[in-house]
mmCIF file of C-alpha atoms and ligand atoms in Angstrom:
data_model
loop_
_atom_site.group_PDB
_atom_site.id
_atom_site.type_symbol
_atom_site.label_atom_id
_atom_site.label_comp_id
_atom_site.label_asym_id
_atom_site.label_seq_id
_atom_site.Cartn_x
_atom_site.Cartn_y
_atom_site.Cartn_z
ATOM 1 C CA UNK A 18 -19.255 -5.844 15.363
ATOM 2 C CA UNK A 19 -18.213 -9.258 14.147
ATOM 3 C CA UNK A 20 -16.923 -10.291 10.760
ATOM 4 C CA UNK A 21 -20.342 -11.415 9.511
ATOM 5 C CA UNK A 22 -21.959 -8.052 10.139
ATOM 6 C CA UNK A 23 -19.660 -6.249 7.703
ATOM 7 C CA UNK A 24 -20.193 -6.931 4.041
ATOM 8 C CA UNK A 25 -18.734 -5.737 0.795
ATOM 9 C CA UNK A 26 -21.948 -3.995 -0.265
ATOM 10 C CA UNK A 27 -21.587 -1.687 2.770
ATOM 11 C CA UNK A 28 -18.132 -0.676 1.636
ATOM 12 C CA UNK A 29 -19.220 -0.061 -1.945
ATOM 13 C CA UNK A 30 -22.126 2.084 -0.766
ATOM 14 C CA UNK A 31 -19.946 4.212 1.478
ATOM 15 C CA UNK A 32 -17.230 4.728 -1.111
ATOM 16 C CA UNK A 33 -19.617 5.852 -3.865
ATOM 17 C CA UNK A 34 -17.134 8.229 -5.398
ATOM 18 C CA UNK A 35 -14.314 5.718 -5.415
ATOM 19 C CA UNK A 36 -14.230 2.522 -7.445
ATOM 20 C CA UNK A 37 -11.920 0.828 -4.906
ATOM 21 C CA UNK A 38 -13.332 -2.223 -3.116
ATOM 22 C CA UNK A 39 -11.685 -2.565 0.290
ATOM 23 C CA UNK A 40 -9.778 -5.745 1.009
ATOM 24 C CA UNK A 41 -10.360 -7.880 4.154
ATOM 25 C CA UNK A 42 -12.488 -5.127 5.669
ATOM 26 C CA UNK A 43 -14.463 -7.450 7.967
ATOM 27 C CA UNK A 44 -11.187 -8.808 9.364
ATOM 28 C CA UNK A 45 -9.784 -5.297 9.869
ATOM 29 C CA UNK A 46 -12.773 -4.257 12.004
ATOM 30 C CA UNK A 47 -12.853 -7.575 13.853
ATOM 31 C CA UNK A 48 -9.150 -7.544 14.795
ATOM 32 C CA UNK A 49 -8.876 -3.845 15.619
ATOM 33 C CA UNK A 50 -11.938 -4.064 17.901
ATOM 34 C CA UNK A 51 -12.559 -0.281 17.999
ATOM 35 C CA UNK A 52 -13.247 0.739 21.614
ATOM 36 C CA UNK A 53 -15.571 3.451 22.924
ATOM 37 C CA UNK A 54 -13.767 6.766 22.663
ATOM 38 C CA UNK A 55 -10.834 5.105 20.922
ATOM 39 C CA UNK A 56 -8.797 6.629 18.136
ATOM 40 C CA UNK A 57 -7.857 4.535 15.104
ATOM 41 C CA UNK A 58 -5.272 5.620 12.539
ATOM 42 C CA UNK A 59 -5.971 4.602 8.937
ATOM 43 C CA UNK A 60 -2.632 5.320 7.273
ATOM 44 C CA UNK A 61 -3.791 4.410 3.753
ATOM 45 C CA UNK A 62 -7.241 5.992 3.281
ATOM 46 C CA UNK A 63 -7.589 5.183 -0.464
ATOM 47 C CA UNK A 64 -11.332 5.006 -1.205
ATOM 48 C CA UNK A 65 -12.091 5.289 2.506
ATOM 49 C CA UNK A 66 -13.740 1.878 2.932
ATOM 50 C CA UNK A 67 -11.747 0.834 6.004
ATOM 51 C CA UNK A 68 -12.009 4.292 7.596
ATOM 52 C CA UNK A 69 -15.780 4.363 7.192
ATOM 53 C CA UNK A 70 -16.283 0.925 8.737
ATOM 54 C CA UNK A 71 -13.914 1.664 11.620
ATOM 55 C CA UNK A 72 -15.586 5.021 12.295
ATOM 56 C CA UNK A 73 -18.998 3.366 12.314
ATOM 57 C CA UNK A 74 -17.802 0.597 14.613
ATOM 58 C CA UNK A 75 -16.164 3.052 17.010
ATOM 59 C CA UNK A 76 -19.076 5.484 17.120
ATOM 60 C CA UNK A 77 -22.186 3.313 16.799
ATOM 61 C CA UNK A 78 -21.453 -0.174 18.002
ATOM 62 C CA UNK A 79 -19.223 0.219 21.026
ATOM 63 C CA UNK A 80 -20.620 3.172 22.903
ATOM 64 C CA UNK A 81 -19.655 6.166 20.807
ATOM 65 C CA UNK A 82 -17.045 8.882 20.982
ATOM 66 C CA UNK A 83 -14.546 7.063 18.781
ATOM 67 C CA UNK A 84 -12.699 8.702 15.967
ATOM 68 C CA UNK A 85 -10.602 7.810 12.927
ATOM 69 C CA UNK A 86 -7.568 9.792 11.825
ATOM 70 C CA UNK A 87 -7.030 8.987 8.158
ATOM 71 C CA UNK A 88 -4.250 9.945 5.795
ATOM 72 C CA UNK A 89 -3.386 9.366 2.156
ATOM 73 C CA UNK A 90 -0.333 10.472 0.268
ATOM 74 C CA UNK A 91 -2.324 10.996 -2.922
ATOM 75 C CA UNK A 92 -3.930 14.464 -3.038
ATOM 76 C CA UNK A 93 -6.625 13.077 -5.394
ATOM 77 C CA UNK A 94 -7.645 10.406 -2.837
ATOM 78 C CA UNK A 95 -7.833 13.007 -0.099
ATOM 79 C CA UNK A 96 -10.009 15.261 -2.326
ATOM 80 C CA UNK A 97 -12.453 12.528 -3.310
ATOM 81 C CA UNK A 98 -12.499 11.331 0.289
ATOM 82 C CA UNK A 99 -14.036 14.533 1.640
ATOM 83 C CA UNK A 100 -17.462 13.480 0.322
ATOM 84 C CA UNK A 101 -17.013 9.945 1.691
ATOM 85 C CA UNK A 102 -16.312 11.066 5.252
ATOM 86 C CA UNK A 103 -19.104 13.661 5.476
ATOM 87 C CA UNK A 104 -21.011 13.252 8.746
ATOM 88 C CA UNK A 105 -18.623 10.636 10.130
ATOM 89 C CA UNK A 106 -16.066 11.021 12.929
ATOM 90 C CA UNK A 107 -13.123 10.905 10.512
ATOM 91 C CA UNK A 108 -10.381 13.521 10.163
ATOM 92 C CA UNK A 109 -8.717 13.198 6.778
ATOM 93 C CA UNK A 110 -5.198 14.425 6.055
ATOM 94 C CA UNK A 111 -2.977 14.456 2.999
ATOM 95 C CA UNK A 112 0.511 13.126 3.687
ATOM 96 C CA UNK A 113 2.461 9.960 4.352
ATOM 97 C CA UNK A 114 1.569 7.567 7.163
ATOM 98 C CA UNK A 115 5.117 7.617 8.527
ATOM 99 C CA UNK A 116 4.569 11.288 9.405
ATOM 100 C CA UNK A 117 2.190 10.167 12.152
ATOM 101 C CA UNK A 118 3.529 12.742 14.625
ATOM 102 C CA UNK A 119 2.467 15.605 12.372
ATOM 103 C CA UNK A 120 -1.019 14.121 12.161
ATOM 104 C CA UNK A 121 -1.336 13.469 15.902
ATOM 105 C CA UNK A 122 -0.302 17.044 16.580
ATOM 106 C CA UNK A 123 -2.744 18.514 14.036
ATOM 107 C CA UNK A 124 -5.577 16.372 15.432
ATOM 108 C CA UNK A 125 -4.556 17.077 19.063
ATOM 109 C CA UNK A 126 -4.471 13.351 19.828
ATOM 110 C CA UNK A 127 -1.948 11.886 22.289
ATOM 111 C CA UNK A 128 -2.077 8.172 21.550
ATOM 112 C CA UNK A 129 -3.702 5.707 19.178
ATOM 113 C CA UNK A 130 -5.754 2.603 20.008
ATOM 114 C CA UNK A 131 -5.531 1.016 16.583
ATOM 115 C CA UNK A 132 -3.655 1.320 13.300
ATOM 116 C CA UNK A 133 -4.435 -0.093 9.861
ATOM 117 C CA UNK A 134 -2.156 0.053 6.843
ATOM 118 C CA UNK A 135 -3.513 -1.375 3.583
ATOM 119 C CA UNK A 136 -0.425 -1.111 1.408
ATOM 120 C CA UNK A 137 -0.010 -0.584 -2.301
ATOM 121 C CA UNK A 138 -2.288 1.250 -4.644
ATOM 122 C CA UNK A 139 -6.028 1.704 -5.021
ATOM 123 C CA UNK A 140 -8.230 0.808 -7.982
ATOM 124 C CA UNK A 141 -8.832 4.545 -8.502
ATOM 125 C CA UNK A 142 -5.112 5.039 -9.087
ATOM 126 C CA UNK A 143 -4.931 1.964 -11.315
ATOM 127 C CA UNK A 144 -7.816 3.207 -13.458
ATOM 128 C CA UNK A 145 -6.384 6.700 -13.971
ATOM 129 C CA UNK A 146 -4.344 6.482 -17.172
ATOM 130 C CA UNK A 147 -2.498 9.735 -16.401
ATOM 131 C CA UNK A 148 -0.763 8.047 -13.439
ATOM 132 C CA UNK A 149 0.955 5.201 -15.288
ATOM 133 C CA UNK A 150 0.104 2.461 -12.747
ATOM 134 C CA UNK A 151 -1.649 0.116 -15.155
ATOM 135 C CA UNK A 152 0.295 -1.484 -17.966
ATOM 136 C CA UNK A 153 -2.970 -2.409 -19.744
ATOM 137 C CA UNK A 154 -3.195 0.898 -21.523
ATOM 138 C CA UNK A 155 -1.008 3.894 -22.226
ATOM 139 C CA UNK A 156 -0.130 7.176 -20.556
ATOM 140 C CA UNK A 157 2.817 8.981 -19.014
ATOM 141 C CA UNK A 158 5.105 6.782 -16.918
ATOM 142 C CA UNK A 159 4.722 8.588 -13.589
ATOM 143 C CA UNK A 160 3.964 5.985 -10.875
ATOM 144 C CA UNK A 161 4.044 8.429 -7.960
ATOM 145 C CA UNK A 162 1.324 8.280 -5.294
ATOM 146 C CA UNK A 163 1.820 12.026 -4.880
ATOM 147 C CA UNK A 164 2.549 13.432 -8.353
ATOM 148 C CA UNK A 165 3.415 16.834 -6.845
ATOM 149 C CA UNK A 166 6.582 15.577 -5.126
ATOM 150 C CA UNK A 167 9.749 13.679 -5.914
ATOM 151 C CA UNK A 168 10.864 12.105 -9.152
ATOM 152 C CA UNK A 169 8.602 10.232 -11.579
ATOM 153 C CA UNK A 170 9.532 6.827 -13.022
ATOM 154 C CA UNK A 171 10.092 8.502 -16.403
ATOM 155 C CA UNK A 172 12.595 10.906 -14.814
ATOM 156 C CA UNK A 173 14.371 8.080 -13.012
ATOM 157 C CA UNK A 174 14.734 6.106 -16.263
ATOM 158 C CA UNK A 175 16.075 9.232 -17.999
ATOM 159 C CA UNK A 176 18.694 9.995 -15.328
ATOM 160 C CA UNK A 177 19.867 6.769 -13.657
ATOM 161 C CA UNK A 178 22.800 4.646 -14.802
ATOM 162 C CA UNK A 179 22.170 1.253 -16.406
ATOM 163 C CA UNK A 180 23.365 -0.430 -13.205
ATOM 164 C CA UNK A 181 21.074 1.655 -11.007
ATOM 165 C CA UNK A 182 18.098 0.749 -13.199
ATOM 166 C CA UNK A 183 18.998 -2.956 -13.244
ATOM 167 C CA UNK A 184 19.570 -3.017 -9.468
ATOM 168 C CA UNK A 185 16.227 -1.331 -8.769
ATOM 169 C CA UNK A 186 14.306 -3.734 -11.016
ATOM 170 C CA UNK A 187 16.051 -6.696 -9.397
ATOM 171 C CA UNK A 188 15.790 -5.501 -5.790
ATOM 172 C CA UNK A 189 12.207 -4.198 -5.800
ATOM 173 C CA UNK A 190 10.718 -6.394 -8.520
ATOM 174 C CA UNK A 191 12.737 -9.586 -8.016
ATOM 175 C CA UNK A 192 12.984 -9.665 -11.821
ATOM 176 C CA UNK A 193 15.713 -12.076 -12.921
ATOM 177 C CA UNK A 194 16.004 -10.390 -16.310
ATOM 178 C CA UNK A 195 16.562 -6.911 -14.867
ATOM 179 C CA UNK A 196 19.905 -6.387 -16.652
ATOM 180 C CA UNK A 197 18.429 -7.142 -20.035
ATOM 181 C CA UNK A 198 15.586 -4.672 -19.420
ATOM 182 C CA UNK A 199 17.938 -1.948 -18.129
ATOM 183 C CA UNK A 200 20.163 -2.356 -21.177
ATOM 184 C CA UNK A 201 17.223 -1.815 -23.544
ATOM 185 C CA UNK A 202 16.078 1.242 -21.588
ATOM 186 C CA UNK A 203 19.532 2.823 -21.818
ATOM 187 C CA UNK A 204 19.887 1.894 -25.510
ATOM 188 C CA UNK A 205 16.705 3.854 -26.251
ATOM 189 C CA UNK A 206 18.178 6.813 -24.393
ATOM 190 C CA UNK A 207 21.317 6.645 -26.538
ATOM 191 C CA UNK A 208 19.116 6.642 -29.643
ATOM 192 C CA UNK A 209 17.476 9.813 -28.262
ATOM 193 C CA UNK A 210 14.188 7.985 -27.721
ATOM 194 C CA UNK A 211 14.039 7.842 -23.905
ATOM 195 C CA UNK A 212 11.259 5.771 -22.361
ATOM 196 C CA UNK A 213 8.471 8.155 -21.402
ATOM 197 C CA UNK A 214 5.264 6.178 -21.605
ATOM 198 C CA UNK A 215 3.693 3.036 -20.207
ATOM 199 C CA UNK A 216 3.422 1.455 -23.665
ATOM 200 C CA UNK A 217 7.134 2.017 -24.391
ATOM 201 C CA UNK A 218 8.193 0.287 -21.180
ATOM 202 C CA UNK A 219 5.690 -2.547 -21.680
ATOM 203 C CA UNK A 220 7.109 -3.087 -25.163
ATOM 204 C CA UNK A 221 10.650 -3.445 -23.745
ATOM 205 C CA UNK A 222 9.457 -5.865 -21.046
ATOM 206 C CA UNK A 223 7.602 -7.985 -23.603
ATOM 207 C CA UNK A 224 10.762 -8.283 -25.696
ATOM 208 C CA UNK A 225 13.007 -9.075 -22.692
ATOM 209 C CA UNK A 226 10.794 -11.348 -20.567
ATOM 210 C CA UNK A 227 9.493 -14.481 -22.264
ATOM 211 C CA UNK A 228 6.150 -15.813 -21.026
ATOM 212 C CA UNK A 229 6.999 -18.977 -19.150
ATOM 213 C CA UNK A 230 4.862 -22.114 -19.138
ATOM 214 C CA UNK A 231 2.315 -22.339 -16.331
ATOM 215 C CA UNK A 232 3.283 -18.876 -15.128
ATOM 216 C CA UNK A 233 0.971 -16.323 -16.545
ATOM 217 C CA UNK A 234 2.016 -13.071 -14.909
ATOM 218 C CA UNK A 235 2.352 -10.223 -17.388
ATOM 219 C CA UNK A 236 5.994 -9.676 -18.510
ATOM 220 C CA UNK A 237 5.868 -6.085 -17.196
ATOM 221 C CA UNK A 238 4.451 -6.905 -13.718
ATOM 222 C CA UNK A 239 7.746 -7.082 -11.837
ATOM 223 C CA UNK A 240 9.309 -4.078 -13.569
ATOM 224 C CA UNK A 241 6.314 -1.822 -12.861
ATOM 225 C CA UNK A 242 6.188 -3.023 -9.252
ATOM 226 C CA UNK A 243 9.889 -2.229 -8.867
ATOM 227 C CA UNK A 244 9.648 1.275 -10.289
ATOM 228 C CA UNK A 245 6.559 2.073 -8.224
ATOM 229 C CA UNK A 246 8.261 0.925 -5.008
ATOM 230 C CA UNK A 247 11.377 2.891 -5.925
ATOM 231 C CA UNK A 248 9.819 6.261 -6.798
ATOM 232 C CA UNK A 249 7.530 6.156 -3.757
ATOM 233 C CA UNK A 250 10.235 4.821 -1.385
ATOM 234 C CA UNK A 251 7.573 2.380 -0.214
ATOM 235 C CA UNK A 252 9.770 -0.052 1.719
ATOM 236 C CA UNK A 253 11.804 2.621 3.525
ATOM 237 C CA UNK A 254 8.576 4.394 4.533
ATOM 238 C CA UNK A 255 7.073 1.144 5.830
ATOM 239 C CA UNK A 256 10.200 0.397 7.872
ATOM 240 C CA UNK A 257 10.287 3.906 9.265
ATOM 241 C CA UNK A 258 6.577 3.774 10.205
ATOM 242 C CA UNK A 259 6.999 0.409 11.931
ATOM 243 C CA UNK A 260 9.669 1.962 14.164
ATOM 244 C CA UNK A 261 7.586 4.977 15.203
ATOM 245 C CA UNK A 262 3.980 3.720 15.320
ATOM 246 C CA UNK A 263 4.236 1.360 18.347
ATOM 247 C CA UNK A 264 5.491 4.259 20.477
ATOM 248 C CA UNK A 265 2.459 6.316 19.554
ATOM 249 C CA UNK A 266 -0.034 3.629 20.637
ATOM 250 C CA UNK A 267 -1.634 2.703 23.944
ATOM 251 C CA UNK A 268 -0.815 -0.665 25.557
ATOM 252 C CA UNK A 269 -3.296 -3.236 24.236
ATOM 253 C CA UNK A 270 -3.736 -1.263 20.998
ATOM 254 C CA UNK A 271 -3.550 -3.238 17.775
ATOM 255 C CA UNK A 272 -1.845 -2.708 14.456
ATOM 256 C CA UNK A 273 -3.083 -4.519 11.333
ATOM 257 C CA UNK A 274 -1.111 -4.449 8.087
ATOM 258 C CA UNK A 275 -2.295 -5.788 4.737
ATOM 259 C CA UNK A 276 0.467 -6.342 2.192
ATOM 260 C CA UNK A 277 0.372 -7.490 -1.417
ATOM 261 C CA UNK A 278 3.844 -8.821 -2.139
ATOM 262 C CA UNK A 279 6.572 -10.712 -0.356
ATOM 263 C CA UNK A 280 8.954 -7.762 0.103
ATOM 264 C CA UNK A 281 6.384 -5.869 2.171
ATOM 265 C CA UNK A 282 5.184 -8.938 4.038
ATOM 266 C CA UNK A 283 8.748 -9.852 5.039
ATOM 267 C CA UNK A 284 9.313 -6.402 6.543
ATOM 268 C CA UNK A 285 6.061 -6.620 8.525
ATOM 269 C CA UNK A 286 6.713 -10.182 9.678
ATOM 270 C CA UNK A 287 10.241 -9.375 10.876
ATOM 271 C CA UNK A 288 9.202 -6.155 12.615
ATOM 272 C CA UNK A 289 6.322 -7.867 14.442
ATOM 273 C CA UNK A 290 8.643 -10.716 15.495
ATOM 274 C CA UNK A 291 11.658 -8.623 16.555
ATOM 275 C CA UNK A 292 10.091 -5.500 18.093
ATOM 276 C CA UNK A 293 10.039 -5.911 21.886
ATOM 277 C CA UNK A 294 7.077 -3.519 22.136
ATOM 278 C CA UNK A 295 4.876 -5.827 20.022
ATOM 279 C CA UNK A 296 3.141 -9.167 20.533
ATOM 280 C CA UNK A 297 2.280 -10.765 17.169
ATOM 281 C CA UNK A 298 -1.314 -12.083 17.211
ATOM 282 C CA UNK A 299 -1.184 -13.870 13.863
ATOM 283 C CA UNK A 300 1.543 -16.487 13.563
ATOM 284 C CA UNK A 301 0.747 -16.983 9.885
ATOM 285 C CA UNK A 302 -0.715 -14.181 7.783
ATOM 286 C CA UNK A 303 -4.502 -14.091 7.446
ATOM 287 C CA UNK A 304 -5.783 -14.495 3.885
ATOM 288 C CA UNK A 305 -9.034 -13.301 2.290
ATOM 289 C CA UNK A 306 -11.858 -15.834 2.151
ATOM 290 C CA UNK A 307 -12.612 -17.683 -1.101
ATOM 291 C CA UNK A 308 -15.868 -15.750 -1.174
ATOM 292 C CA UNK A 309 -14.045 -12.414 -1.045
ATOM 293 C CA UNK A 310 -11.566 -13.439 -3.746
ATOM 294 C CA UNK A 311 -14.491 -14.470 -5.990
ATOM 295 C CA UNK A 312 -16.132 -11.043 -5.551
ATOM 296 C CA UNK A 313 -12.900 -9.035 -5.601
ATOM 297 C CA UNK A 314 -10.066 -10.861 -7.440
ATOM 298 C CA UNK A 315 -7.687 -8.011 -6.527
ATOM 299 C CA UNK A 316 -7.749 -9.325 -2.945
ATOM 300 C CA UNK A 317 -6.207 -12.687 -3.891
ATOM 301 C CA UNK A 318 -2.614 -11.808 -2.982
ATOM 302 C CA UNK A 319 -3.483 -9.970 0.263
ATOM 303 C CA UNK A 320 -1.819 -11.051 3.498
ATOM 304 C CA UNK A 321 -2.816 -9.480 6.784
ATOM 305 C CA UNK A 322 -0.754 -9.560 9.970
ATOM 306 C CA UNK A 323 -1.841 -8.200 13.339
ATOM 307 C CA UNK A 324 0.204 -7.316 16.424
ATOM 308 C CA UNK A 325 -0.705 -5.900 19.825
ATOM 309 C CA UNK A 326 1.173 -3.336 21.873
ATOM 310 C CA UNK A 327 2.409 -5.168 24.971
ATOM 311 C CA UNK A 328 0.812 -4.176 28.240
ATOM 312 C CA UNK A 329 3.214 -3.033 30.977
ATOM 313 C CA UNK A 330 4.423 -5.893 33.172
ATOM 314 C CA UNK A 331 4.579 -4.864 36.840
HETATM 315 C C1 SAM B 423 -4.863 -0.200 -1.195
HETATM 316 S S1 SAM B 423 -5.208 1.493 -1.131
HETATM 317 C C2 SAM B 423 -6.064 1.657 0.389
HETATM 318 C C3 SAM B 423 -7.523 1.357 0.278
HETATM 319 C C4 SAM B 423 -8.321 1.657 1.525
HETATM 320 N N1 SAM B 423 -7.875 0.880 2.658
HETATM 321 C C5 SAM B 423 -9.804 1.463 1.313
HETATM 322 O O1 SAM B 423 -10.422 0.694 2.057
HETATM 323 O O2 SAM B 423 -10.351 2.075 0.400
HETATM 324 C C6 SAM B 423 -3.661 2.154 -0.716
HETATM 325 C C7 SAM B 423 -3.656 3.675 -0.570
HETATM 326 O O3 SAM B 423 -2.505 3.994 0.206
HETATM 327 C C8 SAM B 423 -1.969 5.194 -0.264
HETATM 328 N N2 SAM B 423 -0.581 5.250 0.164
HETATM 329 C C9 SAM B 423 0.482 4.550 -0.318
HETATM 330 N N3 SAM B 423 1.591 4.859 0.366
HETATM 331 C C10 SAM B 423 1.214 5.754 1.314
HETATM 332 C C11 SAM B 423 1.896 6.447 2.348
HETATM 333 N N4 SAM B 423 3.210 6.276 2.544
HETATM 334 N N5 SAM B 423 1.200 7.278 3.145
HETATM 335 C C12 SAM B 423 -0.130 7.464 2.968
HETATM 336 N N6 SAM B 423 -0.838 6.855 1.988
HETATM 337 C C13 SAM B 423 -0.164 6.005 1.187
HETATM 338 C C14 SAM B 423 -2.169 5.139 -1.764
HETATM 339 O O4 SAM B 423 -2.153 6.457 -2.283
HETATM 340 C C15 SAM B 423 -3.545 4.463 -1.862
HETATM 341 O O5 SAM B 423 -4.565 5.414 -1.952
#
């Protein structure tokens, strides 16, 4: 299948129960080149768009027998996904993509031919007010991909020191005004009005972060990004997965990673450059087409990098 044969309408049709529109899906299928009988690992199932296209490509277009192992950390995504994968050669698991060994064992698969990671959050998660991901609304400040495990953002803000909060917002959000925001958060705690909701945190960010000229990102963007990365340990999980995945792949297999901010992209770029097992195939990251960005504005910050597992040199 080439890039032109995959279109966004296909993805929307297959993911009927999800409102997420997959990003750079034609490029994912094109670069992973699913092979007959091959096994592709979709580590971020989300609405299932990439999994469905890869399963179709592996089973219909290249001789059949291919299979997709898909995983999502969000139990809600895995639940909704069961309807999406019906009748397709996709095994869907709930868990984190860095636990690839657990998934390979459960699926009785020895090695992978392709891997895709489409990082960040899905539109389904963004739309669900009970999760706290969107700052255009209100709801509990949770921000966990898996709300059944770990500590929510609200709990972190209730327990951490002012310095820990400021450091997290600076490190994971690259927010220059992190100290000012952390101070306000801790002041509310001292007044026995701890920050518990999206609207309360947005209000603090609005008061601490002035809108700058020609720079129209929302004042809460960086703070929410930071807290989400922190509570989900997103960067540590990505680093850990990048260490293990190449060893679980066949020579010639490809790994494609789509990231949405510079912290993630830097980790991917450095790992692809420094890992002796990998040959980077994209010197510069691939970007979505203008046409895709017009249809799906959420894709505008996507950057995709692809690497191949080196073949043995005799
Ligand atoms: C951008 S969406 C993926 C969309 C998907 N590629 C599609 O085409 O519909 C990212 C998904 O990754 C999941 N996720 C984030 N971190 C994860 C992790 N460590 N392990 C597994 N899934 C994760 C999120 O829960 C979310 O559903």
